[in-house]
Every structure is written in C-alpha cells, then in structure tokens.
Short mmCIF file of C-alpha atoms in Angstrom, two decimals:
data_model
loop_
_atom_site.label_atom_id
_atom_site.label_comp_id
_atom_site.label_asym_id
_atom_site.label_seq_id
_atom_site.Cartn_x
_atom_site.Cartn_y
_atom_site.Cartn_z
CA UNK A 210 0.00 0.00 0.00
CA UNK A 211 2.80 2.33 1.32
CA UNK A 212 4.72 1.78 -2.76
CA UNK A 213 1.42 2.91 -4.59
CA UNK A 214 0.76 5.86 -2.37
CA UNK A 215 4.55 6.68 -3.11
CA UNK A 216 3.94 6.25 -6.98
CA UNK A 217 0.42 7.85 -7.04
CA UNK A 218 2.31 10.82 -4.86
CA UNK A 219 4.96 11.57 -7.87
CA UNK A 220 2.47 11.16 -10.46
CA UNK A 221 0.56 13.86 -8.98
CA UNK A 222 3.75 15.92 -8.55
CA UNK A 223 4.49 15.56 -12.27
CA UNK A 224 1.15 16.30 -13.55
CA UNK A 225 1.01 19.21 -10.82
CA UNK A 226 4.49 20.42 -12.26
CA UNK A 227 3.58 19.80 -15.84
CA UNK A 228 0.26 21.75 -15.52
CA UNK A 229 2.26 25.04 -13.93
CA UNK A 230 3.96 24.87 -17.08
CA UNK A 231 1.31 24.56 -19.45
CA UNK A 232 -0.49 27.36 -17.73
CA UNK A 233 2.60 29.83 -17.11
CA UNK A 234 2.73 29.52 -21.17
CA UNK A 235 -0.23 30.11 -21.92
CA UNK A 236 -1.62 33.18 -19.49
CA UNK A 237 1.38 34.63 -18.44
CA UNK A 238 2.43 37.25 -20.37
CA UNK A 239 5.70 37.74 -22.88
CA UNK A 240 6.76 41.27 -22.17
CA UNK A 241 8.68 43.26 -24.77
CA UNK A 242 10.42 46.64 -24.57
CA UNK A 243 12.01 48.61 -27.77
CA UNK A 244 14.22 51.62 -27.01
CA UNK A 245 16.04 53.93 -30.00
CA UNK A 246 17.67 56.94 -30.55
CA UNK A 247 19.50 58.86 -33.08
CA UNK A 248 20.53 62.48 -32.59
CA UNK A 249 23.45 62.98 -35.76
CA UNK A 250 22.32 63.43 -39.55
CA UNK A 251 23.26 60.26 -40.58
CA UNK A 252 22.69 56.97 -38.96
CA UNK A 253 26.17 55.96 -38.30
CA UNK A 254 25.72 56.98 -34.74
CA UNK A 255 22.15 55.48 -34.34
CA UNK A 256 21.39 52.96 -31.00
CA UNK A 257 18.42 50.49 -30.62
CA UNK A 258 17.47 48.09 -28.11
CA UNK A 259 14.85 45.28 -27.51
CA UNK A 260 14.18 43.36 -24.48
CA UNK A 261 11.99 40.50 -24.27
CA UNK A 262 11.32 38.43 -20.96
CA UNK A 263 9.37 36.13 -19.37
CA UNK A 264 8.24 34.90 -16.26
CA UNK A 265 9.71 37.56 -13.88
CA UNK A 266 13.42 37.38 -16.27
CA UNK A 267 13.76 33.91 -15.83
CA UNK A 268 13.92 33.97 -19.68
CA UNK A 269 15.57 36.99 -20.63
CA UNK A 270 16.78 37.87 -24.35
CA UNK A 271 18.44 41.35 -24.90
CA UNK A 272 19.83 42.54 -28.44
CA UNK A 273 21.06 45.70 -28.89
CA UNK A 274 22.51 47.71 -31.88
CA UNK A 275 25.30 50.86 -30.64
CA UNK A 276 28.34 52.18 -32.86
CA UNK A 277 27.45 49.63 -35.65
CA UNK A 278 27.51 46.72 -34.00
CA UNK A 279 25.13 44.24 -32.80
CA UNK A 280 25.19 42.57 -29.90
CA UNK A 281 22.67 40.07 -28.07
CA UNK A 282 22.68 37.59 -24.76
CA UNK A 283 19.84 35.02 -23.89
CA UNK A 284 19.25 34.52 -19.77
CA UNK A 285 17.76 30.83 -19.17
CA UNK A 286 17.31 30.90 -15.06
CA UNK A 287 20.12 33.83 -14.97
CA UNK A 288 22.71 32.00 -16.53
CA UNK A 289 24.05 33.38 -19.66
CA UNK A 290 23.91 31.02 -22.77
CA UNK A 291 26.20 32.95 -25.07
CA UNK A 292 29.51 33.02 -22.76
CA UNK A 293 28.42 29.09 -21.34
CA UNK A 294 28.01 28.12 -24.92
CA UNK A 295 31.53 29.57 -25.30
CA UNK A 296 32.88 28.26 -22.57
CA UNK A 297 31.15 24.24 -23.71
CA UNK A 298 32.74 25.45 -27.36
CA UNK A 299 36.81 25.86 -25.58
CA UNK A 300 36.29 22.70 -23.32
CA UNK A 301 35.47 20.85 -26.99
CA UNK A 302 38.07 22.29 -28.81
CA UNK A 303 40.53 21.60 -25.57
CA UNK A 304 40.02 17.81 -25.57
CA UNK A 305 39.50 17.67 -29.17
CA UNK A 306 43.36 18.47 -28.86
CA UNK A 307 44.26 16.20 -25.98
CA UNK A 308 42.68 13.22 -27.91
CA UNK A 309 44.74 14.43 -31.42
CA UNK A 310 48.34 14.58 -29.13
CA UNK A 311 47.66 10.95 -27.70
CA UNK A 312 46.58 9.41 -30.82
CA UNK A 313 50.23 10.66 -32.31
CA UNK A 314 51.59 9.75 -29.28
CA UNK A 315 50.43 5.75 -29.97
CA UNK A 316 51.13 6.28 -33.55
CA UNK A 317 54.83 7.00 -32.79
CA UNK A 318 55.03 3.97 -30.03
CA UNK A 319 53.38 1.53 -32.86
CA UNK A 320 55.94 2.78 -35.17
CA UNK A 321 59.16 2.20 -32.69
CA UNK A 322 57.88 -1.17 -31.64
CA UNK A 323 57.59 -2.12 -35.59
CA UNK A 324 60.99 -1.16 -36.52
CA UNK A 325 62.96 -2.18 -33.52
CA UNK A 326 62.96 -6.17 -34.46
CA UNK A 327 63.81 -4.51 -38.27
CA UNK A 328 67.10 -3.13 -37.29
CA UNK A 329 68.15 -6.07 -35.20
CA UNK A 330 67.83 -8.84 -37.75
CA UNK A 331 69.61 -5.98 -40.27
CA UNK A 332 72.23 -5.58 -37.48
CA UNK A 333 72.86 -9.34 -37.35
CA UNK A 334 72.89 -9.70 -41.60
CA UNK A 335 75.22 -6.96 -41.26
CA UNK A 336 77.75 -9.11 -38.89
CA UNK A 337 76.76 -12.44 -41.25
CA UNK A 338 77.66 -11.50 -43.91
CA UNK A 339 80.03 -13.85 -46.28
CA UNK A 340 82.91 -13.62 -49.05
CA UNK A 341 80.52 -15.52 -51.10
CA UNK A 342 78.10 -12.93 -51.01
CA UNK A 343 80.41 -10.22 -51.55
CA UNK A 344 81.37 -11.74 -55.15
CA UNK A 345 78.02 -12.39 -55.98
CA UNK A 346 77.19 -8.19 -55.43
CA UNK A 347 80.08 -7.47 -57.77
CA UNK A 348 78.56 -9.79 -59.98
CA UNK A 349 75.04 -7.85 -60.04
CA UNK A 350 77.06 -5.03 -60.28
CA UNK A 351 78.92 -5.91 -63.45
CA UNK A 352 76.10 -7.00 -65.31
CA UNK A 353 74.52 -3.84 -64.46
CA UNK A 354 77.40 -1.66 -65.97
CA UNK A 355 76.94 -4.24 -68.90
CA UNK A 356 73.42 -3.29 -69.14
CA UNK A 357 73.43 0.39 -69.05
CA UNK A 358 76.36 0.68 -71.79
CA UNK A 359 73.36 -1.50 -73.98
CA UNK A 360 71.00 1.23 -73.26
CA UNK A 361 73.56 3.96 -74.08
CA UNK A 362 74.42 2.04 -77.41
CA UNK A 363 71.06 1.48 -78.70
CA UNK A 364 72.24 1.10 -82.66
CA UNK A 365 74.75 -1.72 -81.93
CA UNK A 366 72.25 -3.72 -79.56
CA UNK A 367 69.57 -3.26 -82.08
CA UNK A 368 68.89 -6.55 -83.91
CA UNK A 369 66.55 -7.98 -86.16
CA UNK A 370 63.51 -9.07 -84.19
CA UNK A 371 63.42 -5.30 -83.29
CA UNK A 372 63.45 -3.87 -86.83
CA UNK A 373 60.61 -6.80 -87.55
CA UNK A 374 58.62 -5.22 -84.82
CA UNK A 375 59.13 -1.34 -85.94
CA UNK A 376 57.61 -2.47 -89.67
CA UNK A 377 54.75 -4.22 -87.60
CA UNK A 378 54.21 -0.82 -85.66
CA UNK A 379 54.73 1.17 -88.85
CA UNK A 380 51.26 -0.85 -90.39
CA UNK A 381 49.25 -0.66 -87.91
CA UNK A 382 49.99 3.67 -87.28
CA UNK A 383 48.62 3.31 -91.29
CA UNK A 384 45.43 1.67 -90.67
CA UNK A 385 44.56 3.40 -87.52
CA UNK A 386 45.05 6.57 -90.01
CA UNK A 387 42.42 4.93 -92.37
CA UNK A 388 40.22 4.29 -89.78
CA UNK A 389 40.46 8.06 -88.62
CA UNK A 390 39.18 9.21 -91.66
CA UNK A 391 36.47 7.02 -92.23
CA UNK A 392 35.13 8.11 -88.70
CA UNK A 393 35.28 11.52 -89.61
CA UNK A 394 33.31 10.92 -92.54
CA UNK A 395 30.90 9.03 -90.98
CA UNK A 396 30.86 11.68 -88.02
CA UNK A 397 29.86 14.30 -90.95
CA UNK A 398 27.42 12.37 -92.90
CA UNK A 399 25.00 12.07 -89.01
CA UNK A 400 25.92 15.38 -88.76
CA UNK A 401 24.33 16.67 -91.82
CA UNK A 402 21.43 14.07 -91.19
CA UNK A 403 20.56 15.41 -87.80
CA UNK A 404 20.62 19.21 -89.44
CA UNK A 405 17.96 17.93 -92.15
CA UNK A 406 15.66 16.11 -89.89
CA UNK A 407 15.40 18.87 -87.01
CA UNK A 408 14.70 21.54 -90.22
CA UNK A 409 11.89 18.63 -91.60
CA UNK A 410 10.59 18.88 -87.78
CA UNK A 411 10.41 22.39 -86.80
CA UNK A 412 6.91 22.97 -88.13
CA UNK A 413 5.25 20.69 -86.46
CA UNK A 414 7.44 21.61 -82.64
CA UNK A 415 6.27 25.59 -83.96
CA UNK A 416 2.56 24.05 -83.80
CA UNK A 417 2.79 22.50 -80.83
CA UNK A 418 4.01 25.11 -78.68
CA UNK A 419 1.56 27.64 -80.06
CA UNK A 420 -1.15 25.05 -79.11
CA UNK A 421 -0.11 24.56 -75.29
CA UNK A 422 0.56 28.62 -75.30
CA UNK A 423 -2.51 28.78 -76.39
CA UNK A 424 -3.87 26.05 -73.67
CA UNK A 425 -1.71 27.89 -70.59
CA UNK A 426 -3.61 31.04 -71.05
CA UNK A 427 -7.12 29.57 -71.62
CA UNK A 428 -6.26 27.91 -68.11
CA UNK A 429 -5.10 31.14 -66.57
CA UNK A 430 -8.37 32.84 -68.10
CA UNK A 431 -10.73 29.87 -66.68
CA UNK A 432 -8.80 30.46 -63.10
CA UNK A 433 -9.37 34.28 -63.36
CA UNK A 434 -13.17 33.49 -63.50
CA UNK A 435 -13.22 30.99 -60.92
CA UNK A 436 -11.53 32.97 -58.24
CA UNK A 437 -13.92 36.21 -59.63
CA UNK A 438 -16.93 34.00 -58.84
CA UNK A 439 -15.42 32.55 -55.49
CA UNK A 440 -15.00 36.43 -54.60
CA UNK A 441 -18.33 37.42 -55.01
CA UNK A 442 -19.74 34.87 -53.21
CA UNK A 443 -21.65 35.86 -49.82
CA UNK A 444 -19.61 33.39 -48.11
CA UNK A 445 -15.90 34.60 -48.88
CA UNK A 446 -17.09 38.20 -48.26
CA UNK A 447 -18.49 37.46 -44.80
CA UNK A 448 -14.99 35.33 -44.40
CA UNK A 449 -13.30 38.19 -45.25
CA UNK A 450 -14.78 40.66 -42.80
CA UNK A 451 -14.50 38.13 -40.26
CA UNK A 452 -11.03 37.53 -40.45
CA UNK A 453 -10.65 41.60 -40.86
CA UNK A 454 -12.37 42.07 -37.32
CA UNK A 455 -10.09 39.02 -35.62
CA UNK A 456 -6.86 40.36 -37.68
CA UNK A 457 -7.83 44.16 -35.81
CA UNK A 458 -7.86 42.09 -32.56
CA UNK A 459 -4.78 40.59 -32.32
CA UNK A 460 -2.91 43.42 -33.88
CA UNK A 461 -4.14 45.85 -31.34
CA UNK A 462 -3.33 43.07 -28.56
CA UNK A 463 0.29 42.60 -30.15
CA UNK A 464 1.27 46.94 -30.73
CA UNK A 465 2.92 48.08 -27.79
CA UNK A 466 0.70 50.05 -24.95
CA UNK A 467 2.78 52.72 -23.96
CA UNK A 468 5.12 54.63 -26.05
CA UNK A 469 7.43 57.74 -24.97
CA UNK A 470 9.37 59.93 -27.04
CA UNK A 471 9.79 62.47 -29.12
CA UNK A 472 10.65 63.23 -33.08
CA UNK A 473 12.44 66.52 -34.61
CA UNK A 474 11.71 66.01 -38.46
CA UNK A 475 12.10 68.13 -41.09
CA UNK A 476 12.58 68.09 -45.42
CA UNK A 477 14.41 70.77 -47.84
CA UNK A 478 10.79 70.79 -49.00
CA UNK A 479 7.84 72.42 -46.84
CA UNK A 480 5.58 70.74 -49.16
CA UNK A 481 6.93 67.17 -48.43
CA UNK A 482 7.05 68.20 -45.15
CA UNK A 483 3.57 69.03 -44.53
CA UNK A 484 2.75 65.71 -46.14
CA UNK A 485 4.55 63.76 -43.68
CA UNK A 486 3.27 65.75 -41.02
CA UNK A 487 -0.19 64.83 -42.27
CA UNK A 488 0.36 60.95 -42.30
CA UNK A 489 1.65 61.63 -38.94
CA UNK A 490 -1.52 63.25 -37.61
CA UNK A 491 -3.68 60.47 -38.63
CA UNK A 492 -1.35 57.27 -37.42
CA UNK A 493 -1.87 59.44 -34.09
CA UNK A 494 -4.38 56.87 -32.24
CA UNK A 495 -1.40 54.11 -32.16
CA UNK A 496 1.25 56.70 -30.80
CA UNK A 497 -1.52 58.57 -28.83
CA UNK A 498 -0.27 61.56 -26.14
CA UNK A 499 2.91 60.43 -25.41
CA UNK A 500 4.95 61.27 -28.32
CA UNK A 501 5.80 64.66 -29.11
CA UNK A 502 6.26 65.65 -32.93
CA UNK A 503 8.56 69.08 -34.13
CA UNK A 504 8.21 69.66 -37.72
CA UNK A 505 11.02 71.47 -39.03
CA UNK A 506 10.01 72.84 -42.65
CA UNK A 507 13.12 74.58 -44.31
CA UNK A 508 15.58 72.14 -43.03
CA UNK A 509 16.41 68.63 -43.68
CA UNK A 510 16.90 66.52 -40.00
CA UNK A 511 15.80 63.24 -38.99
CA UNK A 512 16.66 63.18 -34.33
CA UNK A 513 14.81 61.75 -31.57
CA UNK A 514 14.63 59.43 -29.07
CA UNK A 515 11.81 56.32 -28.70
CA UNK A 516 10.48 54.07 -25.80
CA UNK A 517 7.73 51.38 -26.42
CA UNK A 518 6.38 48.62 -23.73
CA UNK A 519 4.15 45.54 -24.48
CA UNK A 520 3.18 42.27 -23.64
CA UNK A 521 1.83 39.55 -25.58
CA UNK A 522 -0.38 36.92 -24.28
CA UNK A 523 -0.35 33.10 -25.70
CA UNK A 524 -3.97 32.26 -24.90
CA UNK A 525 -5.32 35.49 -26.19
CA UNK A 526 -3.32 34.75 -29.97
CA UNK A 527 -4.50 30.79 -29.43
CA UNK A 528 -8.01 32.01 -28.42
CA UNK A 529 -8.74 34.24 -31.70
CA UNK A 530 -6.72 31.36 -34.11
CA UNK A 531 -9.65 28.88 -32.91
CA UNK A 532 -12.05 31.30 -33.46
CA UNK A 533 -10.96 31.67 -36.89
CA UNK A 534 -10.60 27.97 -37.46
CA UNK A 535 -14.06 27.31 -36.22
CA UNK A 536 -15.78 30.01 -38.31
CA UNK A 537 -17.81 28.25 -40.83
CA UNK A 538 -17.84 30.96 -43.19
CA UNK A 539 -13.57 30.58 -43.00
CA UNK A 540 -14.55 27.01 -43.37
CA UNK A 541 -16.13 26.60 -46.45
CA UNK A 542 -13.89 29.35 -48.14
CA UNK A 543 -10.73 27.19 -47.39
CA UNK A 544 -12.90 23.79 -48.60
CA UNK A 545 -13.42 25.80 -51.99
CA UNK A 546 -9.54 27.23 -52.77
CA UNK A 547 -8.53 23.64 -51.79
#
C-alpha cells in the first residue's frame, strides 16, 4: 500500500508540475520593450534596443545595436547562454586536442615497436655476412654496368627481331590513319542528317508550342473566372470581414501600450514636409499623447529618441486562431480554394 501511495504521490507531482507549465505559457504574459535613438544626420551613430522576458526574467533575451555593432545575450534561469556556450565550445576544442596529441603519441610507439625487431635482424645480416656474397654483389654489379652501356648504345644492340617489330608498328599507325578518316566521314554524314531532320521537324514543334501557349492562357483565363466567382460569393465576403475584425484584434493586442518619445523632423521641401506631417496626424491613435512631434520645414533633419512597452499573451493569440478555425464561413472558403 505504502509503494502505490509513493507512486500515485509523484504522479501527482508531475502532472502538478507539468500543468504550472502549461499554464505559465499560456496566461502569463511575454513582455517586450524597444528603445532607440539617433541624434546625428546620418545613422552611423544610431542605437536600438529590444528586451523580451518572461516569467519575472527567468527567460531573458536582450539585443542591442550601438556604434554599428550588434550585440545580443539570452538569460535561461540567470545563466548566460552565449559566454556558457563559449565556454562548452573551448572545453570541446581543448580535448579535441588532448585526444589528437595521444593518438600521435600511440602512432609513434606503434611505429618504434615495428621497426625495432627490423634493425636487429639488419644488425645481425650486417655481422653475417660472407665472401661468397660479396662476389656475388660485384657480380650484379657488373652485369649492371653491362646493361646500361646497352642502353647507351642502342644502334649496336639493335637486332633484327626489333626492326621486324618497328615495320609491324609502322602498319598498324597506317590503318589506324584509315580508320580516322572514315570516322570523320561518318561523323559528318550524321551530322548533316541530324541538321535535315530537325529543319523537316520544326513545323510541327512551332505548332505545338503555339497550341499549349494557347492552352496555358485559356487555363489562366478559366482560373481568373473561378476565383472572380469565389470572390463574389456571400460566403468569402463574410470570411473576409471576419477575419478583418479578428486580424484588428490581435494586432491591437500585439502593438505596444505605452510609447514615450519624441521626433524633430524636417525636409528641404515644406511641401513634403507638410505631407509627412499629415500621415503623422492620422497614425496618431497608435502613438496617442505620449509622443511629441517638431516639424522642421526649411531644413532637412531626422533626431529623436523612442520608448515602447508591451506584452503579448499566448492564450489570447490561441483564443482568436480557434475562433478563426471554427468560423464556418472561413470554413467553407478554405474547402473551396482547396
């Protein structure tokens, strides 16, 4: 009794554990913060900044851009996994190079052990050796010398089974010549052959690539009307409303909710100026009060400084996807491009 109690005990632990999990993914929040600033003309001396954590920085990533370079570190539980995936990278490399040095170092050992029995049966030829022997190595040695003054004299050691075999040569070089030519001939006559037949085919290749040209765009035609007719249906339009609402939704959950700053802008042209100034005015329910705009209209600058905060919630993105997926208006739209 006491062994199942035990068992039942960490099964409950793991599923306790395992539900914490699920449910720290999926309601507590992923919290994001963007920072940037540029205050020269150009953007060489431009900084940005993101943060992203979760779970009160127990996962912690942090990239940032300053004097043109860009930098980022990754926090799992406070440890930092760029400089421990450095350090796992030098431990590697280290023993890596210890296991190189002592596979040389056996190498080498084989090697001495091979060639020690080597030199001692050499060393006892070496004290072995007889008269006899001797002669017969001036003998090789003679016939050598006899040999090489042969090779030097080629005319005088040429006899007649030689010449025989030069005349046999000398015939076959002549019909391997014949043979050349006919090949060449033949080579020209499929040549000319191949030239005919593809001028003999080329009307009828013309027609049948005008005929599937023809076929492609009678296809593309019948495709235009289909998707026309799937468009106007009352179906794909209430689809397409639908997923415009849910698409509003999670883009206003995902834009940041507070944003700080301020922007100095300005164009050679008061015109273009104005213009700007004029997108800016309406884009002003996403930036709201907390961004203050100078318009500058007979100079060119681009300065200013930005702060946004956010958070983004798993269950609310998962929440709106099945929403989506359950529409039957999305549905049937899907069923009909498939």
């Amino acid at each position: 009794m006491y062994v199942i109690l035990t068992i039942l005990k960490i099964l409950g632990i793991i599923l306790l554990v395992l539900l914490v999990i699920v449910f720290s993914v999926l309601f507590v929040p992923v919290r994001y913060r963007l920072e940037g600033e540029k205050s020269s003309p150009g953007w060489s001396e431009a900084n940005g900044k993101v943060k992203v954590s979760w779970v009160l920085h127990l996962i912690h990533l942090r990239i940032q851009y300053q004097e043109k370079e860009l930098d980022w570190e990754c926090y799992l539980f406070g440890v930092p996994l760029k400089k421990a995936g450095a350090a796992v990278r030098e431990w590697k490399k280290k023993r890596r190079k210890k296991k190189v040095q002592e596979q040389k170092e056996r190498r080498k050992k084989a090697v001495q052990q091979k060639n020690e029995p080597e030199k001692r049966t050499a060393a006892k030829k070496k004290g072995q050796e007889k008269p006899l022997q001797i002669e017969e190595k001036t003998r090789t040695a003679a016939k050598e010398q006899k040999s090489t003054e042969k090779q030097t004299n080629p005319e005088k050691s040429k006899t007649a089974p030689e010449a025989k075999k030069t005349q046999i040569e000398t015939t076959e070089r002549k019909q391997q010549e014949k043979e050349k030519v006919s090949d060449k001939l033949s080579r020209f006559w499929n040549r000319c052959k191949k030239i005919v037949g593809s001028i003999l085919e080329f009307p009828g290749k013309l027609k049948k690539k005008l005929t599937n040209i023809r076929l492609t765009f009678r296809g593309f035609y019948d495709k235009i009307k289909q998707w026309r007719t799937l468009w106007n249906e009352e179906s794909t339009l209430a689809a397409l409303h639908f997923l415009t609402e849910k698409g509003r939704k999670l883009i206003r959950h995902v834009l940041p909710r507070k944003i700080r700053g301020s922007i100095t802008f300005g164009c050679e042209d008061p015109a273009l100026t104005g213009q700007i100034l004029g997108a800016v005015a309406i884009a002003y329910p996403l930036y709201g009060k907390g961004v203050a705009v100078y318009p500058r209209f007979e100079e060119k600058i681009l300065e200013g400084q930005l702060q946004m905060k956010g958070r983004i919630v798993v269950a609310c993105l998962l929440w709106q996807a099945w929403k989506i997926y359950r529409n039957p208006d999305v549905r049937k739209t899907l069923k009909k491009i498939r």
